[in-house]
Amino acid sequence: MHIKKHLSFKSLRKSLSKQIISFADQRQVGKLSYSQHDALMSGFACMYFQDPSLLQFQQEMEETQNRNNLRTLFGVTDIPESTQLKDIIDNTASTNFRGIFNEYFYQLQRGKHLEEYQFIDGLYLCSIDGTQYFSSQKISCKKCLTKTHRDGTINYSHQVLQAAIMHPCKTEVIPLMPEDISNTDGQKKQDIELTASKRLIPKIRKDHPQLGLIMVGDDLYSKQPFIETVLSERMHYILVAKPSDHKIMMRNIELNKAKVKILKRESKDRTYLYQWINNIELNGREDTLSTNYFRLQIIKKDKLGNEKVTATHSWITDLTVTEKNVEKLVKGGRSRWKIENECFNTLKNQGYYLEHNYGHGEKNLSYNFYLLTLLAFYFHQIFELTDKLYKANRAKFGSKVHMWETLRTYIKILVFETWESLLKFALKPDNYNVSWTPP
């Protein structure tokens, strides 16, 4: 069950360590109890094994066995205390992490795994969406977004705009470096998702200058300013377009209904009705963009043959819609949900505890914990794509939650020299003669 060396846990971890060691450390040399590497890597290890108490157990192993899994697996020399770990992570510039995301993306390209994500004409789908990962009415910092309720209470939150490469036929997603949605000193207006998107799109293009991208998003993004940003960065788009938010465009379509093309696909109990029209004005502005509109209606038949529209989905795109590609474009538009289901839902509800308050800090702690969690998720997505041993464990345990519960149990009582040895043990523990005496 071999994995390509450059995508193995060892190589990815070493690459992460190398990047972290290169981070600028603003602390005074004489006041360094723990290295920045040990603090960040310890935080990453907690996210990797989805266990906030990991450091405590590994410290106990170090005291009783003079060895621990943080050292063998993650290269941590000294396990930092919680307060110092948080202080170091809080003072680490979040922009440092960008190179790590880009490095892993390059390694997937090198291994030809990115080719599996080509969607149409050599282009890749990149879905973007915002999510909240911290909320409180008591804890806050200068970067917190605020919302004042009618009763006068104020809610403080942190949000992020996430981008990820995905494909309609794949469950694994490839996260890109996100954009923090937060307030900054001197900022008059509160930061919002759309404003963050105008920062994120140019950064994605700078990170991946030659990558052909189709930006996929919900109805929030199907407005001219965002589309112009996308087009200016040599990208394409497929964006949800609700009729209620595009009344002028819908009127233009009605005026040109003779040009609307139709394709029907019949199944046993339902009809898939595809409709599209190219070169339609997006809005009523003098400088309005011309766009292409397409729609899917799902029509269900009952036992008596009566038909009822059960779902309607509509999008706009700069790609020319034809009879040959309309079904594929619909799949691309509907894959927008993958960033919610495969990314955010996994991070929030399948063991990563994205919304857990690991500590808020004064500068970057909250966002950096999000980034460390996302990097741990990135590791696991790479293994889902490339590592047969990892996938064998996934098949054995059935659910991710069960698998990680088992792995956490093993690393609390045994020290493993490598990640692969842990996976092999978890897969067939009866093959090993292990004796253990509780301390």
Short mmCIF file of N, CA and C in Angstrom, two decimals, residues 18-84:
data_model
loop_
_atom_site.label_atom_id
_atom_site.label_comp_id
_atom_site.label_asym_id
_atom_site.label_seq_id
_atom_site.Cartn_x
_atom_site.Cartn_y
_atom_site.Cartn_z
N LYS A 18 9.15 22.97 7.49
CA LYS A 18 10.08 23.86 6.79
C LYS A 18 9.47 25.24 6.60
N GLN A 19 8.20 25.27 6.23
CA GLN A 19 7.52 26.55 6.04
C GLN A 19 7.41 27.30 7.36
N ILE A 20 7.01 26.59 8.42
CA ILE A 20 6.83 27.24 9.73
C ILE A 20 8.15 27.81 10.25
N ILE A 21 9.23 27.06 10.07
CA ILE A 21 10.54 27.52 10.52
C ILE A 21 10.94 28.82 9.82
N SER A 22 10.43 29.01 8.60
CA SER A 22 10.76 30.23 7.84
C SER A 22 9.91 31.42 8.27
N PHE A 23 8.87 31.21 9.09
CA PHE A 23 8.02 32.31 9.55
C PHE A 23 8.85 33.29 10.38
N ALA A 24 8.61 34.57 10.18
CA ALA A 24 9.26 35.58 11.02
C ALA A 24 8.74 35.46 12.45
N ASP A 25 9.65 35.50 13.40
CA ASP A 25 9.29 35.42 14.82
C ASP A 25 9.58 36.77 15.47
N GLN A 26 8.52 37.46 15.90
CA GLN A 26 8.67 38.82 16.41
C GLN A 26 9.06 38.88 17.89
N ARG A 27 9.17 37.74 18.54
CA ARG A 27 9.47 37.74 19.98
C ARG A 27 10.94 38.07 20.26
N GLN A 28 11.18 38.59 21.46
CA GLN A 28 12.55 38.88 21.87
C GLN A 28 13.30 37.57 22.12
N VAL A 29 14.51 37.49 21.62
CA VAL A 29 15.29 36.25 21.67
C VAL A 29 15.44 35.72 23.09
N GLY A 30 15.65 36.56 24.05
CA GLY A 30 15.88 36.11 25.42
C GLY A 30 14.64 35.62 26.13
N LYS A 31 13.47 35.77 25.50
CA LYS A 31 12.21 35.39 26.16
C LYS A 31 11.53 34.22 25.46
N LEU A 32 12.30 33.40 24.79
CA LEU A 32 11.73 32.29 24.02
C LEU A 32 11.79 31.00 24.82
N SER A 33 10.69 30.64 25.46
CA SER A 33 10.64 29.37 26.19
C SER A 33 10.40 28.21 25.24
N TYR A 34 9.58 28.46 24.21
CA TYR A 34 9.26 27.43 23.22
C TYR A 34 9.41 28.02 21.83
N SER A 35 9.80 27.19 20.89
CA SER A 35 9.97 27.67 19.53
C SER A 35 8.62 27.87 18.86
N GLN A 36 8.61 28.76 17.88
CA GLN A 36 7.40 28.99 17.10
C GLN A 36 6.98 27.70 16.40
N HIS A 37 7.96 26.94 15.94
CA HIS A 37 7.67 25.68 15.27
C HIS A 37 6.94 24.72 16.20
N ASP A 38 7.45 24.54 17.42
CA ASP A 38 6.83 23.59 18.35
C ASP A 38 5.41 24.01 18.71
N ALA A 39 5.17 25.31 18.85
CA ALA A 39 3.84 25.80 19.20
C ALA A 39 2.86 25.58 18.05
N LEU A 40 3.25 26.00 16.85
CA LEU A 40 2.35 25.87 15.70
C LEU A 40 2.13 24.41 15.33
N MET A 41 3.18 23.60 15.40
CA MET A 41 3.04 22.19 15.05
C MET A 41 2.22 21.46 16.11
N SER A 42 2.33 21.85 17.36
CA SER A 42 1.51 21.25 18.41
C SER A 42 0.04 21.60 18.19
N GLY A 43 -0.22 22.87 17.84
CA GLY A 43 -1.58 23.27 17.52
C GLY A 43 -2.12 22.51 16.33
N PHE A 44 -1.28 22.34 15.31
CA PHE A 44 -1.68 21.58 14.13
C PHE A 44 -1.99 20.13 14.49
N ALA A 45 -1.18 19.53 15.35
CA ALA A 45 -1.39 18.14 15.76
C ALA A 45 -2.74 17.97 16.44
N CYS A 46 -3.13 18.95 17.27
CA CYS A 46 -4.45 18.89 17.91
C CYS A 46 -5.55 18.88 16.86
N MET A 47 -5.41 19.71 15.83
CA MET A 47 -6.41 19.76 14.77
C MET A 47 -6.36 18.49 13.91
N TYR A 48 -5.15 17.98 13.71
CA TYR A 48 -4.98 16.79 12.88
C TYR A 48 -5.70 15.60 13.49
N PHE A 49 -5.52 15.40 14.80
CA PHE A 49 -6.18 14.29 15.48
C PHE A 49 -7.53 14.69 16.10
N GLN A 50 -7.92 15.95 15.85
CA GLN A 50 -9.23 16.45 16.28
C GLN A 50 -9.41 16.24 17.78
N ASP A 51 -8.39 16.67 18.53
CA ASP A 51 -8.38 16.42 19.97
C ASP A 51 -7.75 17.60 20.71
N PRO A 52 -8.57 18.48 21.32
CA PRO A 52 -8.04 19.62 22.07
C PRO A 52 -7.16 19.22 23.25
N SER A 53 -7.34 18.00 23.76
CA SER A 53 -6.56 17.55 24.93
C SER A 53 -5.32 16.75 24.55
N LEU A 54 -4.97 16.73 23.28
CA LEU A 54 -3.86 15.91 22.80
C LEU A 54 -2.55 16.24 23.52
N LEU A 55 -2.26 17.52 23.71
CA LEU A 55 -0.98 17.91 24.30
C LEU A 55 -0.83 17.38 25.72
N GLN A 56 -1.92 17.40 26.47
CA GLN A 56 -1.87 16.91 27.86
C GLN A 56 -1.49 15.44 27.91
N PHE A 57 -2.11 14.63 27.06
CA PHE A 57 -1.82 13.19 27.06
C PHE A 57 -0.39 12.91 26.59
N GLN A 58 0.07 13.67 25.60
CA GLN A 58 1.43 13.44 25.10
C GLN A 58 2.48 13.89 26.12
N GLN A 59 2.16 14.93 26.88
CA GLN A 59 3.06 15.37 27.95
C GLN A 59 3.17 14.30 29.03
N GLU A 60 2.05 13.66 29.35
CA GLU A 60 2.05 12.58 30.34
C GLU A 60 2.86 11.39 29.83
N MET A 61 2.76 11.09 28.52
CA MET A 61 3.56 10.01 27.95
C MET A 61 5.04 10.34 28.02
N GLU A 62 5.38 11.59 27.77
CA GLU A 62 6.77 12.02 27.83
C GLU A 62 7.33 11.83 29.24
N GLU A 63 6.52 12.15 30.23
CA GLU A 63 6.96 12.04 31.62
C GLU A 63 7.12 10.60 32.08
N THR A 64 6.26 9.70 31.55
CA THR A 64 6.32 8.30 31.98
C THR A 64 7.20 7.43 31.09
N GLN A 65 7.24 7.73 29.77
CA GLN A 65 7.97 6.88 28.84
C GLN A 65 9.19 7.57 28.22
N ASN A 66 9.33 8.87 28.46
CA ASN A 66 10.42 9.64 27.87
C ASN A 66 10.31 9.69 26.35
N ARG A 67 9.13 9.48 25.84
CA ARG A 67 8.83 9.52 24.40
C ARG A 67 7.39 9.99 24.24
N ASN A 68 7.06 10.53 23.07
CA ASN A 68 5.68 10.92 22.81
C ASN A 68 5.44 11.03 21.32
N ASN A 69 4.19 10.99 20.91
CA ASN A 69 3.84 11.00 19.49
C ASN A 69 3.99 12.37 18.84
N LEU A 70 3.96 13.43 19.63
CA LEU A 70 4.21 14.75 19.05
C LEU A 70 5.64 14.83 18.51
N ARG A 71 6.57 14.18 19.20
CA ARG A 71 7.96 14.18 18.75
C ARG A 71 8.13 13.26 17.54
N THR A 72 7.62 12.03 17.63
CA THR A 72 7.86 11.06 16.55
C THR A 72 7.10 11.40 15.28
N LEU A 73 5.87 11.89 15.41
CA LEU A 73 5.04 12.13 14.23
C LEU A 73 5.15 13.56 13.70
N PHE A 74 5.29 14.53 14.61
CA PHE A 74 5.21 15.93 14.20
C PHE A 74 6.49 16.73 14.40
N GLY A 75 7.54 16.08 14.89
CA GLY A 75 8.81 16.77 15.04
C GLY A 75 8.84 17.83 16.11
N VAL A 76 7.98 17.70 17.12
CA VAL A 76 7.93 18.67 18.22
C VAL A 76 8.99 18.30 19.26
N THR A 77 9.89 19.20 19.55
CA THR A 77 10.96 18.95 20.53
C THR A 77 10.46 19.13 21.95
N ASP A 78 9.80 20.26 22.20
CA ASP A 78 9.29 20.58 23.54
C ASP A 78 7.80 20.90 23.43
N ILE A 79 6.99 20.20 24.20
CA ILE A 79 5.54 20.42 24.17
C ILE A 79 5.23 21.69 24.95
N PRO A 80 4.67 22.71 24.30
CA PRO A 80 4.42 23.97 25.00
C PRO A 80 3.21 23.90 25.92
N GLU A 81 3.22 24.73 26.93
CA GLU A 81 2.05 24.86 27.78
C GLU A 81 0.97 25.61 27.01
N SER A 82 -0.28 25.38 27.40
CA SER A 82 -1.42 25.92 26.66
C SER A 82 -1.36 27.43 26.49
N THR A 83 -1.06 28.15 27.56
CA THR A 83 -1.04 29.62 27.51
C THR A 83 0.02 30.13 26.54
N GLN A 84 1.21 29.55 26.59
CA GLN A 84 2.28 29.99 25.71
C GLN A 84 2.02 29.59 24.26
#
